[in-house]
Amino acid sequence: MRILVVMDPLERLNLTQDTSIGFMLAAQSRGHYVACCQVKDLYIRNGVGFAFCRRVHLAGKGSLSYTQEEYTDSPLSEFETIWMRTDPPVDQAYLHATHVFDLASPDVLVVNDPKGLRYANEKLYAQQFPQFCPETLVTRDVEAVRRWLERRESPLVVKPVDGHGGRGVFVLEKGNRNVRSILETLSEEGELWVVAQSYLPEAREGDKRIILIDGVPQGAILRTPQEDDNRGNMHVGGQVTHCDLNDRDLEICAALAPRLRADGLWFVGLDIIGGYLTEINVTSPTGIREIEALSGRDVAGAYVDWIESQVAEMRT
């Protein structure tokens, strides 16, 4: 297959931990042609989507390196599959890129589906399944959040609707004089939406990341926050350990699978704390390298298996 990966610059990535690199290694090991580009390298000419891209060759095992060939100007329809792996934020440039993907041939498999990416905000999409989520209020009304906090005995977690990587996540406790200021800052004086959720004490024990391919769970890791932080995100120092899926996890995965497939969200990361669904990550979910290191599960291989089967089906 000819594969195009739309991603962040290679020089900014941790080659031994990055999920996109894991996918590319798995594809390359099977002899597939792998090229990459950035969002800025996509464009439209007379109704046709193009990418200014370079073929990539990854080498080495313990310490990876890469080389890149010369740039080529390629119509998107020359690829069998395109993988959108640019990290958040989901800004206007990101959304415009999904419109470029719409102009590839119908037989090009784009993962995740551009329509699904435009639709599924990672904080709000989970609210399609309120039975699995903690109590949640999404609003621009700072006073509404503050009044809810005052009625509660336990804290609230607040975060921006378009936040990512743990940025802008706060735990608010009743009586804290900074509450109004934090909410005003997050909402930019009521101009932006914020998500407020019941604080889950189990967060101190870890935030479970479950990876799904076509609705099927592939493995999980537990991200535990440092003693002086409320966030378990890996890039802010959360400790990663192996964890198994329990009955509640499997119940959530099974309930979400049909909707995820219908929306073309084929590679997804679920965040679960204390048996509650907090986010559905659809832009560039991470964790497959950690799952493989801790459990031996080859998620990248399973992903390429699925891609190959889907492309073969589309060809016939």
PDB file of C-alpha atoms in Angstrom:
ATOM      1  CA  MET A   1       0.000   0.000   0.000  1.00  0.00           C
ATOM      2  CA  ARG A   2       0.919   3.655  -0.369  1.00  0.00           C
ATOM      3  CA  ILE A   3       0.310   5.328   2.973  1.00  0.00           C
ATOM      4  CA  LEU A   4       0.279   9.047   3.778  1.00  0.00           C
ATOM      5  CA  VAL A   5       0.649  10.056   7.428  1.00  0.00           C
ATOM      6  CA  VAL A   6      -0.326  13.662   8.209  1.00  0.00           C
ATOM      7  CA  MET A   7       1.505  14.416  11.414  1.00  0.00           C
ATOM      8  CA  ASP A   8       3.648  16.805  13.430  1.00  0.00           C
ATOM      9  CA  PRO A   9       7.270  17.329  12.339  1.00  0.00           C
ATOM     10  CA  LEU A  10       9.400  14.225  12.849  1.00  0.00           C
ATOM     11  CA  GLU A  11      12.111  16.192  14.621  1.00  0.00           C
ATOM     12  CA  ARG A  12       9.669  17.101  17.398  1.00  0.00           C
ATOM     13  CA  LEU A  13       8.646  13.504  18.146  1.00  0.00           C
ATOM     14  CA  ASN A  14       9.986  10.949  20.596  1.00  0.00           C
ATOM     15  CA  LEU A  15      10.731   8.191  18.096  1.00  0.00           C
ATOM     16  CA  THR A  16      10.730   5.421  20.690  1.00  0.00           C
ATOM     17  CA  GLN A  17       7.395   6.365  22.262  1.00  0.00           C
ATOM     18  CA  ASP A  18       5.298   8.083  19.621  1.00  0.00           C
ATOM     19  CA  THR A  19       2.232   6.150  18.433  1.00  0.00           C
ATOM     20  CA  SER A  20       2.410   7.439  14.855  1.00  0.00           C
ATOM     21  CA  ILE A  21       6.007   6.215  14.594  1.00  0.00           C
ATOM     22  CA  GLY A  22       4.858   2.830  15.896  1.00  0.00           C
ATOM     23  CA  PHE A  23       2.272   2.614  13.119  1.00  0.00           C
ATOM     24  CA  MET A  24       4.820   3.655  10.507  1.00  0.00           C
ATOM     25  CA  LEU A  25       7.336   1.050  11.698  1.00  0.00           C
ATOM     26  CA  ALA A  26       4.702  -1.687  11.518  1.00  0.00           C
ATOM     27  CA  ALA A  27       3.686  -0.639   8.002  1.00  0.00           C
ATOM     28  CA  GLN A  28       7.262  -0.288   6.807  1.00  0.00           C
ATOM     29  CA  SER A  29       8.154  -3.762   8.149  1.00  0.00           C
ATOM     30  CA  ARG A  30       5.566  -5.198   5.739  1.00  0.00           C
ATOM     31  CA  GLY A  31       7.003  -3.390   2.754  1.00  0.00           C
ATOM     32  CA  HIS A  32       4.405  -0.625   2.521  1.00  0.00           C
ATOM     33  CA  TYR A  33       5.357   2.788   1.114  1.00  0.00           C
ATOM     34  CA  VAL A  34       5.092   5.355   3.950  1.00  0.00           C
ATOM     35  CA  ALA A  35       5.156   9.089   3.296  1.00  0.00           C
ATOM     36  CA  CYS A  36       4.453  11.923   5.673  1.00  0.00           C
ATOM     37  CA  CYS A  37       3.539  15.589   5.583  1.00  0.00           C
ATOM     38  CA  GLN A  38       2.216  18.316   7.838  1.00  0.00           C
ATOM     39  CA  VAL A  39      -1.161  20.036   7.688  1.00  0.00           C
ATOM     40  CA  LYS A  40       0.506  23.040   6.036  1.00  0.00           C
ATOM     41  CA  ASP A  41       1.572  20.759   3.158  1.00  0.00           C
ATOM     42  CA  LEU A  42      -2.010  19.944   2.132  1.00  0.00           C
ATOM     43  CA  TYR A  43      -3.743  21.943  -0.581  1.00  0.00           C
ATOM     44  CA  ILE A  44      -6.536  21.901  -3.166  1.00  0.00           C
ATOM     45  CA  ARG A  45      -6.160  22.493  -6.884  1.00  0.00           C
ATOM     46  CA  ASN A  46      -9.286  22.608  -9.041  1.00  0.00           C
ATOM     47  CA  GLY A  47     -11.272  20.444  -6.666  1.00  0.00           C
ATOM     48  CA  VAL A  48      -8.525  17.863  -6.106  1.00  0.00           C
ATOM     49  CA  GLY A  49      -6.711  17.334  -2.809  1.00  0.00           C
ATOM     50  CA  PHE A  50      -2.909  17.231  -2.854  1.00  0.00           C
ATOM     51  CA  ALA A  51      -0.053  16.753  -0.405  1.00  0.00           C
ATOM     52  CA  PHE A  52       3.508  18.016  -0.637  1.00  0.00           C
ATOM     53  CA  CYS A  53       5.051  14.981   1.064  1.00  0.00           C
ATOM     54  CA  ARG A  54       8.208  12.920   1.542  1.00  0.00           C
ATOM     55  CA  ARG A  55       8.762   9.182   1.798  1.00  0.00           C
ATOM     56  CA  VAL A  56      10.205   8.226   5.195  1.00  0.00           C
ATOM     57  CA  HIS A  57      12.591   5.388   6.073  1.00  0.00           C
ATOM     58  CA  LEU A  58      12.841   4.464   9.762  1.00  0.00           C
ATOM     59  CA  ALA A  59      15.890   2.530  10.924  1.00  0.00           C
ATOM     60  CA  GLY A  60      17.314   1.050  14.119  1.00  0.00           C
ATOM     61  CA  LYS A  61      15.714  -0.680  17.074  1.00  0.00           C
ATOM     62  CA  GLY A  62      16.821   0.607  20.450  1.00  0.00           C
ATOM     63  CA  SER A  63      17.557   4.102  19.150  1.00  0.00           C
ATOM     64  CA  LEU A  64      15.577   4.943  16.050  1.00  0.00           C
ATOM     65  CA  SER A  65      16.679   7.235  13.272  1.00  0.00           C
ATOM     66  CA  TYR A  66      15.091   8.238   9.987  1.00  0.00           C
ATOM     67  CA  THR A  67      15.850   9.495   6.527  1.00  0.00           C
ATOM     68  CA  GLN A  68      13.499  11.231   4.123  1.00  0.00           C
ATOM     69  CA  GLU A  69      13.455  11.296   0.349  1.00  0.00           C
ATOM     70  CA  GLU A  70      12.868  14.400  -1.756  1.00  0.00           C
ATOM     71  CA  TYR A  71       9.469  16.079  -1.664  1.00  0.00           C
ATOM     72  CA  THR A  72       6.860  14.958  -4.168  1.00  0.00           C
ATOM     73  CA  ASP A  73       3.661  16.716  -5.151  1.00  0.00           C
ATOM     74  CA  SER A  74       1.094  13.932  -4.869  1.00  0.00           C
ATOM     75  CA  PRO A  75      -2.678  13.810  -5.336  1.00  0.00           C
ATOM     76  CA  LEU A  76      -4.294  12.295  -2.267  1.00  0.00           C
ATOM     77  CA  SER A  77      -5.978   9.728  -4.488  1.00  0.00           C
ATOM     78  CA  GLU A  78      -2.572   8.153  -5.203  1.00  0.00           C
ATOM     79  CA  PHE A  79      -2.627   6.718  -1.669  1.00  0.00           C
ATOM     80  CA  GLU A  80      -4.618   3.723  -0.519  1.00  0.00           C
ATOM     81  CA  THR A  81      -4.935   5.142   2.985  1.00  0.00           C
ATOM     82  CA  ILE A  82      -4.311   8.447   4.811  1.00  0.00           C
ATOM     83  CA  TRP A  83      -3.764   8.611   8.558  1.00  0.00           C
ATOM     84  CA  MET A  84      -4.575  11.910  10.262  1.00  0.00           C
ATOM     85  CA  ARG A  85      -2.210  11.956  13.233  1.00  0.00           C
ATOM     86  CA  THR A  86      -1.679  15.659  13.940  1.00  0.00           C
ATOM     87  CA  ASP A  87      -1.842  16.392  17.648  1.00  0.00           C
ATOM     88  CA  PRO A  88      -4.415  18.809  19.056  1.00  0.00           C
ATOM     89  CA  PRO A  89      -5.462  21.553  19.280  1.00  0.00           C
ATOM     90  CA  VAL A  90      -8.272  21.029  16.804  1.00  0.00           C
ATOM     91  CA  ASP A  91      -8.082  24.522  15.379  1.00  0.00           C
ATOM     92  CA  GLN A  92      -9.264  26.010  12.096  1.00  0.00           C
ATOM     93  CA  ALA A  93      -6.217  24.697  10.232  1.00  0.00           C
ATOM     94  CA  TYR A  94      -6.948  21.186  11.490  1.00  0.00           C
ATOM     95  CA  LEU A  95     -10.600  21.392  10.455  1.00  0.00           C
ATOM     96  CA  HIS A  96      -9.701  22.796   7.045  1.00  0.00           C
ATOM     97  CA  ALA A  97      -7.359  19.835   6.539  1.00  0.00           C
ATOM     98  CA  THR A  98     -10.288  17.470   6.971  1.00  0.00           C
ATOM     99  CA  HIS A  99     -12.022  19.251   4.086  1.00  0.00           C
ATOM    100  CA  VAL A 100      -8.974  18.596   1.909  1.00  0.00           C
ATOM    101  CA  PHE A 101      -9.309  14.886   2.760  1.00  0.00           C
ATOM    102  CA  ASP A 102     -12.903  14.998   1.522  1.00  0.00           C
ATOM    103  CA  LEU A 103     -11.483  15.590  -1.962  1.00  0.00           C
ATOM    104  CA  ALA A 104      -9.585  12.304  -2.088  1.00  0.00           C
ATOM    105  CA  SER A 105     -11.164   9.473  -4.075  1.00  0.00           C
ATOM    106  CA  PRO A 106     -13.950   7.575  -2.268  1.00  0.00           C
ATOM    107  CA  ASP A 107     -11.769   4.453  -2.290  1.00  0.00           C
ATOM    108  CA  VAL A 108      -9.044   6.126  -0.180  1.00  0.00           C
ATOM    109  CA  LEU A 109      -9.379   5.063   3.467  1.00  0.00           C
ATOM    110  CA  VAL A 110      -8.919   8.107   5.724  1.00  0.00           C
ATOM    111  CA  VAL A 111      -8.447   7.269   9.413  1.00  0.00           C
ATOM    112  CA  ASN A 112     -10.195   8.670  11.277  1.00  0.00           C
ATOM    113  CA  ASP A 113     -12.996   9.661   8.927  1.00  0.00           C
ATOM    114  CA  PRO A 114     -12.929  13.436   8.257  1.00  0.00           C
ATOM    115  CA  LYS A 115     -16.622  13.801   9.063  1.00  0.00           C
ATOM    116  CA  GLY A 116     -16.115  12.013  12.368  1.00  0.00           C
ATOM    117  CA  LEU A 117     -13.160  14.242  13.225  1.00  0.00           C
ATOM    118  CA  ARG A 118     -15.198  17.356  12.529  1.00  0.00           C
ATOM    119  CA  TYR A 119     -18.097  16.090  14.613  1.00  0.00           C
ATOM    120  CA  ALA A 120     -16.478  14.455  17.634  1.00  0.00           C
ATOM    121  CA  ASN A 121     -15.112  17.000  20.082  1.00  0.00           C
ATOM    122  CA  GLU A 122     -13.072  14.890  22.500  1.00  0.00           C
ATOM    123  CA  LYS A 123     -14.620  16.442  25.609  1.00  0.00           C
ATOM    124  CA  LEU A 124     -18.209  16.685  24.365  1.00  0.00           C
ATOM    125  CA  TYR A 125     -18.552  13.497  22.296  1.00  0.00           C
ATOM    126  CA  ALA A 126     -18.531  11.470  25.522  1.00  0.00           C
ATOM    127  CA  GLN A 127     -21.795  13.219  26.463  1.00  0.00           C
ATOM    128  CA  GLN A 128     -23.491  11.060  23.827  1.00  0.00           C
ATOM    129  CA  PHE A 129     -23.175   8.375  26.527  1.00  0.00           C
ATOM    130  CA  PRO A 130     -24.188  10.154  29.764  1.00  0.00           C
ATOM    131  CA  GLN A 131     -24.966   6.866  31.510  1.00  0.00           C
ATOM    132  CA  PHE A 132     -21.217   6.178  31.650  1.00  0.00           C
ATOM    133  CA  CYS A 133     -19.999   9.693  32.504  1.00  0.00           C
ATOM    134  CA  PRO A 134     -19.619  11.482  35.842  1.00  0.00           C
ATOM    135  CA  GLU A 135     -22.045  14.322  36.556  1.00  0.00           C
ATOM    136  CA  THR A 136     -21.229  16.966  33.962  1.00  0.00           C
ATOM    137  CA  LEU A 137     -22.096  20.576  33.248  1.00  0.00           C
ATOM    138  CA  VAL A 138     -20.946  22.234  30.009  1.00  0.00           C
ATOM    139  CA  THR A 139     -21.526  25.968  30.020  1.00  0.00           C
ATOM    140  CA  ARG A 140     -20.168  29.467  29.442  1.00  0.00           C
ATOM    141  CA  ASP A 141     -21.899  30.664  32.625  1.00  0.00           C
ATOM    142  CA  VAL A 142     -19.223  31.028  35.304  1.00  0.00           C
ATOM    143  CA  GLU A 143     -21.788  31.606  38.040  1.00  0.00           C
ATOM    144  CA  ALA A 144     -23.633  28.380  37.162  1.00  0.00           C
ATOM    145  CA  VAL A 145     -20.464  26.385  37.828  1.00  0.00           C
ATOM    146  CA  ARG A 146     -19.759  28.299  41.025  1.00  0.00           C
ATOM    147  CA  ARG A 147     -23.304  27.756  42.332  1.00  0.00           C
ATOM    148  CA  TRP A 148     -23.029  24.028  41.605  1.00  0.00           C
ATOM    149  CA  LEU A 149     -19.754  23.881  43.514  1.00  0.00           C
ATOM    150  CA  GLU A 150     -21.288  25.678  46.498  1.00  0.00           C
ATOM    151  CA  ARG A 151     -24.080  23.079  46.702  1.00  0.00           C
ATOM    152  CA  ARG A 152     -21.615  20.184  46.711  1.00  0.00           C
ATOM    153  CA  GLU A 153     -19.664  18.466  49.448  1.00  0.00           C
ATOM    154  CA  SER A 154     -16.969  17.239  47.035  1.00  0.00           C
ATOM    155  CA  PRO A 155     -14.783  19.123  44.518  1.00  0.00           C
ATOM    156  CA  LEU A 156     -15.324  19.724  40.808  1.00  0.00           C
ATOM    157  CA  VAL A 157     -12.916  19.239  37.938  1.00  0.00           C
ATOM    158  CA  VAL A 158     -13.053  21.999  35.320  1.00  0.00           C
ATOM    159  CA  LYS A 159     -11.342  22.122  31.937  1.00  0.00           C
ATOM    160  CA  PRO A 160     -11.675  23.968  28.620  1.00  0.00           C
ATOM    161  CA  VAL A 161     -13.815  22.286  25.967  1.00  0.00           C
ATOM    162  CA  ASP A 162     -10.968  22.472  23.445  1.00  0.00           C
ATOM    163  CA  GLY A 163      -8.146  21.686  25.862  1.00  0.00           C
ATOM    164  CA  HIS A 164      -5.714  18.825  25.428  1.00  0.00           C
ATOM    165  CA  GLY A 165      -2.850  17.088  27.180  1.00  0.00           C
ATOM    166  CA  GLY A 166      -4.045  18.080  30.654  1.00  0.00           C
ATOM    167  CA  ARG A 167      -3.697  21.802  29.938  1.00  0.00           C
ATOM    168  CA  GLY A 168      -6.145  23.997  31.809  1.00  0.00           C
ATOM    169  CA  VAL A 169      -7.410  21.211  34.103  1.00  0.00           C
ATOM    170  CA  PHE A 170      -8.220  22.400  37.626  1.00  0.00           C
ATOM    171  CA  VAL A 171      -9.707  20.803  40.725  1.00  0.00           C
ATOM    172  CA  LEU A 172     -11.983  23.344  42.432  1.00  0.00           C
ATOM    173  CA  GLU A 173     -12.896  23.099  46.098  1.00  0.00           C
ATOM    174  CA  LYS A 174     -15.607  25.008  47.887  1.00  0.00           C
ATOM    175  CA  GLY A 175     -14.279  28.009  49.774  1.00  0.00           C
ATOM    176  CA  ASN A 176     -11.242  28.547  47.560  1.00  0.00           C
ATOM    177  CA  ARG A 177     -11.028  32.262  46.801  1.00  0.00           C
ATOM    178  CA  ASN A 178      -9.502  31.523  43.376  1.00  0.00           C
ATOM    179  CA  VAL A 179     -12.601  29.740  42.036  1.00  0.00           C
ATOM    180  CA  ARG A 180     -14.166  32.727  40.291  1.00  0.00           C
ATOM    181  CA  SER A 181     -10.831  33.845  38.835  1.00  0.00           C
ATOM    182  CA  ILE A 182     -10.042  30.343  37.502  1.00  0.00           C
ATOM    183  CA  LEU A 183     -13.455  30.062  35.870  1.00  0.00           C
ATOM    184  CA  GLU A 184     -13.247  33.547  34.371  1.00  0.00           C
ATOM    185  CA  THR A 185      -9.817  32.709  32.949  1.00  0.00           C
ATOM    186  CA  LEU A 186     -10.862  29.335  31.519  1.00  0.00           C
ATOM    187  CA  SER A 187     -14.006  30.765  29.943  1.00  0.00           C
ATOM    188  CA  GLU A 188     -12.351  34.056  28.925  1.00  0.00           C
ATOM    189  CA  GLU A 189     -15.037  35.966  30.789  1.00  0.00           C
ATOM    190  CA  GLY A 190     -17.838  33.741  29.526  1.00  0.00           C
ATOM    191  CA  GLU A 191     -16.789  33.716  25.873  1.00  0.00           C
ATOM    192  CA  LEU A 192     -15.675  30.059  25.832  1.00  0.00           C
ATOM    193  CA  TRP A 193     -17.357  26.848  26.964  1.00  0.00           C
ATOM    194  CA  VAL A 194     -15.968  24.973  29.947  1.00  0.00           C
ATOM    195  CA  VAL A 195     -16.597  21.429  31.163  1.00  0.00           C
ATOM    196  CA  ALA A 196     -17.278  20.915  34.867  1.00  0.00           C
ATOM    197  CA  GLN A 197     -17.463  17.362  36.229  1.00  0.00           C
ATOM    198  CA  SER A 198     -17.735  15.688  39.596  1.00  0.00           C
ATOM    199  CA  TYR A 199     -14.271  15.024  40.949  1.00  0.00           C
ATOM    200  CA  LEU A 200     -13.541  11.301  41.032  1.00  0.00           C
ATOM    201  CA  PRO A 201     -11.282  10.408  43.996  1.00  0.00           C
ATOM    202  CA  GLU A 202     -10.124   7.333  42.046  1.00  0.00           C
ATOM    203  CA  ALA A 203      -8.149   9.754  39.856  1.00  0.00           C
ATOM    204  CA  ARG A 204      -5.363   9.550  42.449  1.00  0.00           C
ATOM    205  CA  GLU A 205      -5.129   5.820  41.654  1.00  0.00           C
ATOM    206  CA  GLY A 206      -4.887   6.469  37.924  1.00  0.00           C
ATOM    207  CA  ASP A 207      -6.586   7.364  34.661  1.00  0.00           C
ATOM    208  CA  LYS A 208      -7.107   4.328  32.424  1.00  0.00           C
ATOM    209  CA  ARG A 209      -6.437   4.737  28.687  1.00  0.00           C
ATOM    210  CA  ILE A 210      -8.088   2.026  26.561  1.00  0.00           C
ATOM    211  CA  ILE A 211      -7.173   1.742  22.892  1.00  0.00           C
ATOM    212  CA  LEU A 212      -9.878   0.611  20.452  1.00  0.00           C
ATOM    213  CA  ILE A 213      -9.541  -0.415  16.817  1.00  0.00           C
ATOM    214  CA  ASP A 214     -12.883  -0.539  15.005  1.00  0.00           C
ATOM    215  CA  GLY A 215     -14.625  -0.641  18.375  1.00  0.00           C
ATOM    216  CA  VAL A 216     -12.587  -3.576  19.693  1.00  0.00           C
ATOM    217  CA  PRO A 217     -10.375  -2.996  22.774  1.00  0.00           C
ATOM    218  CA  GLN A 218      -6.698  -3.726  22.148  1.00  0.00           C
ATOM    219  CA  GLY A 219      -5.220  -3.079  25.573  1.00  0.00           C
ATOM    220  CA  ALA A 220      -4.915  -0.463  28.282  1.00  0.00           C
ATOM    221  CA  ILE A 221      -2.484   1.462  30.432  1.00  0.00           C
ATOM    222  CA  LEU A 222      -2.953   3.224  33.751  1.00  0.00           C
ATOM    223  CA  ARG A 223      -1.576   6.757  34.048  1.00  0.00           C
ATOM    224  CA  THR A 224      -1.043   7.755  37.677  1.00  0.00           C
ATOM    225  CA  PRO A 225      -0.421  11.394  38.614  1.00  0.00           C
ATOM    226  CA  GLN A 226       2.612  12.509  40.554  1.00  0.00           C
ATOM    227  CA  GLU A 227       2.108  13.309  44.215  1.00  0.00           C
ATOM    228  CA  ASP A 228       2.120  17.068  43.564  1.00  0.00           C
ATOM    229  CA  ASP A 229      -0.169  17.043  40.503  1.00  0.00           C
ATOM    230  CA  ASN A 230      -3.795  16.152  39.755  1.00  0.00           C
ATOM    231  CA  ARG A 231      -3.073  15.147  36.135  1.00  0.00           C
ATOM    232  CA  GLY A 232      -1.970  11.723  34.990  1.00  0.00           C
ATOM    233  CA  ASN A 233      -1.066  12.719  31.422  1.00  0.00           C
ATOM    234  CA  MET A 234       2.215  11.155  30.325  1.00  0.00           C
ATOM    235  CA  HIS A 235       3.782  14.373  29.061  1.00  0.00           C
ATOM    236  CA  VAL A 236       3.368  16.042  32.477  1.00  0.00           C
ATOM    237  CA  GLY A 237       5.038  13.172  34.296  1.00  0.00           C
ATOM    238  CA  GLY A 238       2.247  10.681  34.937  1.00  0.00           C
ATOM    239  CA  GLN A 239       3.562   7.207  35.749  1.00  0.00           C
ATOM    240  CA  VAL A 240       2.459   4.510  33.298  1.00  0.00           C
ATOM    241  CA  THR A 241       1.715   0.940  34.350  1.00  0.00           C
ATOM    242  CA  HIS A 242      -0.056  -2.031  32.788  1.00  0.00           C
ATOM    243  CA  CYS A 243      -3.696  -2.676  33.658  1.00  0.00           C
ATOM    244  CA  ASP A 244      -6.319  -5.189  32.640  1.00  0.00           C
ATOM    245  CA  LEU A 245      -9.833  -4.432  31.446  1.00  0.00           C
ATOM    246  CA  ASN A 246     -12.600  -5.140  33.936  1.00  0.00           C
ATOM    247  CA  ASP A 247     -16.288  -5.842  33.303  1.00  0.00           C
ATOM    248  CA  ARG A 248     -17.199  -2.144  33.484  1.00  0.00           C
ATOM    249  CA  ASP A 249     -14.529  -1.253  30.921  1.00  0.00           C
ATOM    250  CA  LEU A 250     -15.790  -3.931  28.546  1.00  0.00           C
ATOM    251  CA  GLU A 251     -19.384  -2.769  29.048  1.00  0.00           C
ATOM    252  CA  ILE A 252     -18.414   0.784  28.066  1.00  0.00           C
ATOM    253  CA  CYS A 253     -16.427  -0.395  25.033  1.00  0.00           C
ATOM    254  CA  ALA A 254     -19.289  -2.579  23.800  1.00  0.00           C
ATOM    255  CA  ALA A 255     -21.834   0.229  24.236  1.00  0.00           C
ATOM    256  CA  LEU A 256     -19.704   2.765  22.345  1.00  0.00           C
ATOM    257  CA  ALA A 257     -18.542   0.488  19.507  1.00  0.00           C
ATOM    258  CA  PRO A 258     -21.590   0.783  17.189  1.00  0.00           C
ATOM    259  CA  ARG A 259     -21.628   4.581  17.386  1.00  0.00           C
ATOM    260  CA  LEU A 260     -17.862   4.842  16.889  1.00  0.00           C
ATOM    261  CA  ARG A 261     -18.075   2.678  13.763  1.00  0.00           C
ATOM    262  CA  ALA A 262     -21.033   4.662  12.423  1.00  0.00           C
ATOM    263  CA  ASP A 263     -19.072   7.905  12.824  1.00  0.00           C
ATOM    264  CA  GLY A 264     -15.932   6.475  11.212  1.00  0.00           C
ATOM    265  CA  LEU A 265     -13.933   6.732  14.437  1.00  0.00           C
ATOM    266  CA  TRP A 266     -11.867   3.602  13.964  1.00  0.00           C
ATOM    267  CA  PHE A 267      -8.837   4.366  16.112  1.00  0.00           C
ATOM    268  CA  VAL A 268      -9.890   5.749  19.476  1.00  0.00           C
ATOM    269  CA  GLY A 269      -8.570   6.140  23.009  1.00  0.00           C
ATOM    270  CA  LEU A 270     -11.047   6.059  25.881  1.00  0.00           C
ATOM    271  CA  ASP A 271     -10.194   7.705  29.199  1.00  0.00           C
ATOM    272  CA  ILE A 272     -11.849   6.036  32.188  1.00  0.00           C
ATOM    273  CA  ILE A 273     -11.509   6.963  35.851  1.00  0.00           C
ATOM    274  CA  GLY A 274     -13.147   4.879  38.560  1.00  0.00           C
ATOM    275  CA  GLY A 275     -15.436   3.200  36.048  1.00  0.00           C
ATOM    276  CA  TYR A 276     -16.568   6.521  34.512  1.00  0.00           C
ATOM    277  CA  LEU A 277     -15.916   7.675  30.948  1.00  0.00           C
ATOM    278  CA  THR A 278     -14.313  11.116  30.956  1.00  0.00           C
ATOM    279  CA  GLU A 279     -13.067  11.613  27.365  1.00  0.00           C
ATOM    280  CA  ILE A 280     -13.080   9.959  23.938  1.00  0.00           C
ATOM    281  CA  ASN A 281      -9.829  10.754  22.129  1.00  0.00           C
ATOM    282  CA  VAL A 282     -10.176  10.664  18.338  1.00  0.00           C
ATOM    283  CA  THR A 283      -7.557  13.041  16.907  1.00  0.00           C
ATOM    284  CA  SER A 284      -4.230  11.341  17.678  1.00  0.00           C
ATOM    285  CA  PRO A 285      -4.693   8.875  20.558  1.00  0.00           C
ATOM    286  CA  THR A 286      -1.459   7.642  22.120  1.00  0.00           C
ATOM    287  CA  GLY A 287      -0.375   4.734  24.267  1.00  0.00           C
ATOM    288  CA  ILE A 288       0.317   1.832  21.898  1.00  0.00           C
ATOM    289  CA  ARG A 289       4.086   1.791  22.488  1.00  0.00           C
ATOM    290  CA  GLU A 290       3.516   1.691  26.248  1.00  0.00           C
ATOM    291  CA  ILE A 291       0.963  -1.116  25.886  1.00  0.00           C
ATOM    292  CA  GLU A 292       3.449  -3.154  23.848  1.00  0.00           C
ATOM    293  CA  ALA A 293       6.309  -2.509  26.291  1.00  0.00           C
ATOM    294  CA  LEU A 294       4.220  -3.477  29.329  1.00  0.00           C
ATOM    295  CA  SER A 295       2.105  -6.340  27.954  1.00  0.00           C
ATOM    296  CA  GLY A 296       3.713  -7.467  24.700  1.00  0.00           C
ATOM    297  CA  ARG A 297       0.524  -6.682  22.784  1.00  0.00           C
ATOM    298  CA  ASP A 298       1.402  -5.508  19.247  1.00  0.00           C
ATOM    299  CA  VAL A 299      -1.268  -2.838  18.781  1.00  0.00           C
ATOM    300  CA  ALA A 300       0.562  -1.296  15.815  1.00  0.00           C
ATOM    301  CA  GLY A 301       0.503  -4.668  14.051  1.00  0.00           C
ATOM    302  CA  ALA A 302      -3.198  -5.059  14.803  1.00  0.00           C
ATOM    303  CA  TYR A 303      -3.818  -1.577  13.404  1.00  0.00           C
ATOM    304  CA  VAL A 304      -1.981  -2.320  10.147  1.00  0.00           C
ATOM    305  CA  ASP A 305      -3.822  -5.677   9.930  1.00  0.00           C
ATOM    306  CA  TRP A 306      -7.114  -3.805  10.113  1.00  0.00           C
ATOM    307  CA  ILE A 307      -6.013  -1.203   7.560  1.00  0.00           C
ATOM    308  CA  GLU A 308      -4.913  -3.937   5.129  1.00  0.00           C
ATOM    309  CA  SER A 309      -8.219  -5.772   5.475  1.00  0.00           C
ATOM    310  CA  GLN A 310     -10.258  -2.603   4.943  1.00  0.00           C
ATOM    311  CA  VAL A 311      -8.250  -1.555   1.890  1.00  0.00           C
ATOM    312  CA  ALA A 312      -8.564  -5.042   0.398  1.00  0.00           C
ATOM    313  CA  GLU A 313     -12.329  -4.943   0.952  1.00  0.00           C
ATOM    314  CA  MET A 314     -12.605  -1.511  -0.660  1.00  0.00           C
ATOM    315  CA  ARG A 315     -10.641  -2.724  -3.689  1.00  0.00           C
ATOM    316  CA  THR A 316     -13.060  -5.592  -4.259  1.00  0.00           C
TER     317      THR A 316
END
